[in-house]
């Protein structure tokens, strides 16, 4: 699976959009981009994933560049409860067997008043 | 619907003691996983079970054994605990009728080895 690069930490004011970048320049054509977050020391929580097209769900939007070498997770209206470590993960297409994910160190997002 | 349940949540061991971490999921998932997370680090895969009756090593399997007891339960055993195994352990599961490969995690088990 391709390696990802994320900033170590970011700050965001409450109510503003939080834009978390991820670089995955070695991504293969059939690899997906997944985002998880870990609040405090809880278990990681799935946020969103995508292949080529931009994706949106109730939690966030995922913007993938046309060359797929980078992506941005957008939290449209960050709240204090969004303070967490955000992990960007690239993985091979899911084939119906085990979904092994490799977690890096992620981006620590601090949302402030 | 409890999701993924881990026990115990906290445990302190002395070097050389053994213990088993228990994990159960009620989502009828096929695959289960054990990760460890050291302070300031990402999660590392210890062992996983793609389906009932199978287990495979992950990135850091040394010092651990696992048992996939049935479809619901996946346990992690430390036969002779070492201080280097002080960590937070997370169990996860995946695979259901709407399977996208998403992992569902438990709340973690915090283990200290003195």
JSON list of C-alpha atoms in Angstrom, two decimals, chain A residues 5-88:
[
{"chain": "A", "resi": 5, "resn": "UNK", "atom": "CA", "xyz": [2.43, 12.16, 4.38]},
{"chain": "A", "resi": 6, "resn": "UNK", "atom": "CA", "xyz": [0.42, 14.42, 6.66]},
{"chain": "A", "resi": 7, "resn": "UNK", "atom": "CA", "xyz": [1.28, 17.53, 8.69]},
{"chain": "A", "resi": 8, "resn": "UNK", "atom": "CA", "xyz": [1.96, 16.74, 12.31]},
{"chain": "A", "resi": 9, "resn": "UNK", "atom": "CA", "xyz": [-0.54, 19.23, 13.67]},
{"chain": "A", "resi": 10, "resn": "UNK", "atom": "CA", "xyz": [-3.04, 21.90, 12.68]},
{"chain": "A", "resi": 11, "resn": "UNK", "atom": "CA", "xyz": [-5.26, 24.43, 14.41]},
{"chain": "A", "resi": 12, "resn": "UNK", "atom": "CA", "xyz": [-8.73, 25.53, 13.42]},
{"chain": "A", "resi": 13, "resn": "UNK", "atom": "CA", "xyz": [-11.18, 28.01, 14.92]},
{"chain": "A", "resi": 14, "resn": "UNK", "atom": "CA", "xyz": [-14.53, 26.63, 15.93]},
{"chain": "A", "resi": 15, "resn": "UNK", "atom": "CA", "xyz": [-17.15, 27.16, 13.25]},
{"chain": "A", "resi": 16, "resn": "UNK", "atom": "CA", "xyz": [-14.60, 27.44, 10.48]},
{"chain": "A", "resi": 17, "resn": "UNK", "atom": "CA", "xyz": [-13.80, 24.77, 7.91]},
{"chain": "A", "resi": 18, "resn": "UNK", "atom": "CA", "xyz": [-10.92, 22.48, 8.75]},
{"chain": "A", "resi": 19, "resn": "UNK", "atom": "CA", "xyz": [-8.93, 21.38, 5.71]},
{"chain": "A", "resi": 20, "resn": "UNK", "atom": "CA", "xyz": [-6.59, 18.49, 6.39]},
{"chain": "A", "resi": 21, "resn": "UNK", "atom": "CA", "xyz": [-4.15, 17.66, 3.58]},
{"chain": "A", "resi": 22, "resn": "UNK", "atom": "CA", "xyz": [-2.62, 14.32, 2.73]},
{"chain": "A", "resi": 23, "resn": "UNK", "atom": "CA", "xyz": [0.06, 13.53, 0.22]},
{"chain": "A", "resi": 24, "resn": "UNK", "atom": "CA", "xyz": [0.10, 10.09, -1.40]},
{"chain": "A", "resi": 25, "resn": "UNK", "atom": "CA", "xyz": [2.24, 10.63, -4.47]},
{"chain": "A", "resi": 26, "resn": "UNK", "atom": "CA", "xyz": [2.96, 6.92, -4.98]},
{"chain": "A", "resi": 27, "resn": "UNK", "atom": "CA", "xyz": [-0.67, 5.85, -5.00]},
{"chain": "A", "resi": 28, "resn": "UNK", "atom": "CA", "xyz": [-1.61, 3.22, -7.55]},
{"chain": "A", "resi": 29, "resn": "UNK", "atom": "CA", "xyz": [-4.55, 3.54, -9.89]},
{"chain": "A", "resi": 30, "resn": "UNK", "atom": "CA", "xyz": [-6.76, 1.14, -7.99]},
{"chain": "A", "resi": 31, "resn": "UNK", "atom": "CA", "xyz": [-5.90, 2.20, -4.43]},
{"chain": "A", "resi": 32, "resn": "UNK", "atom": "CA", "xyz": [-8.44, 3.94, -2.24]},
{"chain": "A", "resi": 33, "resn": "UNK", "atom": "CA", "xyz": [-7.95, 6.83, 0.17]},
{"chain": "A", "resi": 34, "resn": "UNK", "atom": "CA", "xyz": [-9.47, 6.29, 3.62]},
{"chain": "A", "resi": 35, "resn": "UNK", "atom": "CA", "xyz": [-9.75, 8.73, 6.51]},
{"chain": "A", "resi": 36, "resn": "UNK", "atom": "CA", "xyz": [-10.15, 7.80, 10.16]},
{"chain": "A", "resi": 37, "resn": "UNK", "atom": "CA", "xyz": [-9.96, 9.88, 13.29]},
{"chain": "A", "resi": 38, "resn": "UNK", "atom": "CA", "xyz": [-9.08, 9.09, 16.88]},
{"chain": "A", "resi": 39, "resn": "UNK", "atom": "CA", "xyz": [-10.57, 11.26, 19.59]},
{"chain": "A", "resi": 40, "resn": "UNK", "atom": "CA", "xyz": [-8.43, 11.38, 22.72]},
{"chain": "A", "resi": 41, "resn": "UNK", "atom": "CA", "xyz": [-7.47, 7.75, 23.34]},
{"chain": "A", "resi": 42, "resn": "UNK", "atom": "CA", "xyz": [-10.60, 6.13, 21.98]},
{"chain": "A", "resi": 43, "resn": "UNK", "atom": "CA", "xyz": [-10.63, 3.60, 19.16]},
{"chain": "A", "resi": 44, "resn": "UNK", "atom": "CA", "xyz": [-10.28, 5.09, 15.67]},
{"chain": "A", "resi": 45, "resn": "UNK", "atom": "CA", "xyz": [-13.48, 6.02, 13.89]},
{"chain": "A", "resi": 46, "resn": "UNK", "atom": "CA", "xyz": [-14.09, 5.74, 10.14]},
{"chain": "A", "resi": 47, "resn": "UNK", "atom": "CA", "xyz": [-14.88, 9.05, 8.44]},
{"chain": "A", "resi": 48, "resn": "UNK", "atom": "CA", "xyz": [-14.92, 8.63, 4.66]},
{"chain": "A", "resi": 49, "resn": "UNK", "atom": "CA", "xyz": [-13.17, 7.01, 1.74]},
{"chain": "A", "resi": 50, "resn": "UNK", "atom": "CA", "xyz": [-12.85, 7.54, -2.02]},
{"chain": "A", "resi": 51, "resn": "UNK", "atom": "CA", "xyz": [-11.13, 6.43, -5.20]},
{"chain": "A", "resi": 52, "resn": "UNK", "atom": "CA", "xyz": [-11.25, 9.21, -7.79]},
{"chain": "A", "resi": 53, "resn": "UNK", "atom": "CA", "xyz": [-14.34, 11.31, -7.33]},
{"chain": "A", "resi": 54, "resn": "UNK", "atom": "CA", "xyz": [-14.96, 13.70, -4.51]},
{"chain": "A", "resi": 55, "resn": "UNK", "atom": "CA", "xyz": [-17.06, 12.21, -1.76]},
{"chain": "A", "resi": 56, "resn": "UNK", "atom": "CA", "xyz": [-19.31, 13.73, 0.89]},
{"chain": "A", "resi": 57, "resn": "UNK", "atom": "CA", "xyz": [-21.14, 12.28, 3.85]},
{"chain": "A", "resi": 58, "resn": "UNK", "atom": "CA", "xyz": [-22.68, 13.61, 7.03]},
{"chain": "A", "resi": 59, "resn": "UNK", "atom": "CA", "xyz": [-19.28, 13.97, 8.68]},
{"chain": "A", "resi": 60, "resn": "UNK", "atom": "CA", "xyz": [-16.97, 15.36, 6.02]},
{"chain": "A", "resi": 61, "resn": "UNK", "atom": "CA", "xyz": [-16.01, 15.86, 2.40]},
{"chain": "A", "resi": 62, "resn": "UNK", "atom": "CA", "xyz": [-13.08, 14.26, 0.64]},
{"chain": "A", "resi": 63, "resn": "UNK", "atom": "CA", "xyz": [-11.44, 16.07, -2.25]},
{"chain": "A", "resi": 64, "resn": "UNK", "atom": "CA", "xyz": [-9.00, 14.01, -4.34]},
{"chain": "A", "resi": 65, "resn": "UNK", "atom": "CA", "xyz": [-6.84, 15.78, -6.92]},
{"chain": "A", "resi": 66, "resn": "UNK", "atom": "CA", "xyz": [-7.16, 14.76, -10.53]},
{"chain": "A", "resi": 67, "resn": "UNK", "atom": "CA", "xyz": [-3.74, 13.08, -10.52]},
{"chain": "A", "resi": 68, "resn": "UNK", "atom": "CA", "xyz": [-4.72, 11.37, -7.21]},
{"chain": "A", "resi": 69, "resn": "UNK", "atom": "CA", "xyz": [-1.38, 12.25, -5.64]},
{"chain": "A", "resi": 70, "resn": "UNK", "atom": "CA", "xyz": [-2.99, 14.20, -2.83]},
{"chain": "A", "resi": 71, "resn": "UNK", "atom": "CA", "xyz": [-6.29, 14.66, -1.08]},
{"chain": "A", "resi": 72, "resn": "UNK", "atom": "CA", "xyz": [-7.95, 16.95, 1.45]},
{"chain": "A", "resi": 73, "resn": "UNK", "atom": "CA", "xyz": [-10.39, 16.08, 4.16]},
{"chain": "A", "resi": 74, "resn": "UNK", "atom": "CA", "xyz": [-12.79, 18.92, 4.86]},
{"chain": "A", "resi": 75, "resn": "UNK", "atom": "CA", "xyz": [-14.76, 19.32, 8.07]},
{"chain": "A", "resi": 76, "resn": "UNK", "atom": "CA", "xyz": [-17.11, 22.11, 6.99]},
{"chain": "A", "resi": 77, "resn": "UNK", "atom": "CA", "xyz": [-17.92, 23.58, 10.40]},
{"chain": "A", "resi": 78, "resn": "UNK", "atom": "CA", "xyz": [-15.42, 22.37, 12.95]},
{"chain": "A", "resi": 79, "resn": "UNK", "atom": "CA", "xyz": [-16.49, 22.06, 16.57]},
{"chain": "A", "resi": 80, "resn": "UNK", "atom": "CA", "xyz": [-14.50, 21.41, 19.73]},
{"chain": "A", "resi": 81, "resn": "UNK", "atom": "CA", "xyz": [-15.59, 17.78, 19.51]},
{"chain": "A", "resi": 82, "resn": "UNK", "atom": "CA", "xyz": [-13.67, 17.46, 16.23]},
{"chain": "A", "resi": 83, "resn": "UNK", "atom": "CA", "xyz": [-10.38, 17.84, 18.11]},
{"chain": "A", "resi": 84, "resn": "UNK", "atom": "CA", "xyz": [-8.65, 14.55, 17.31]},
{"chain": "A", "resi": 85, "resn": "UNK", "atom": "CA", "xyz": [-5.86, 12.85, 15.40]},
{"chain": "A", "resi": 86, "resn": "UNK", "atom": "CA", "xyz": [-6.82, 12.33, 11.77]},
{"chain": "A", "resi": 87, "resn": "UNK", "atom": "CA", "xyz": [-5.31, 9.47, 9.79]},
{"chain": "A", "resi": 88, "resn": "UNK", "atom": "CA", "xyz": [-5.08, 9.35, 6.01]}
]
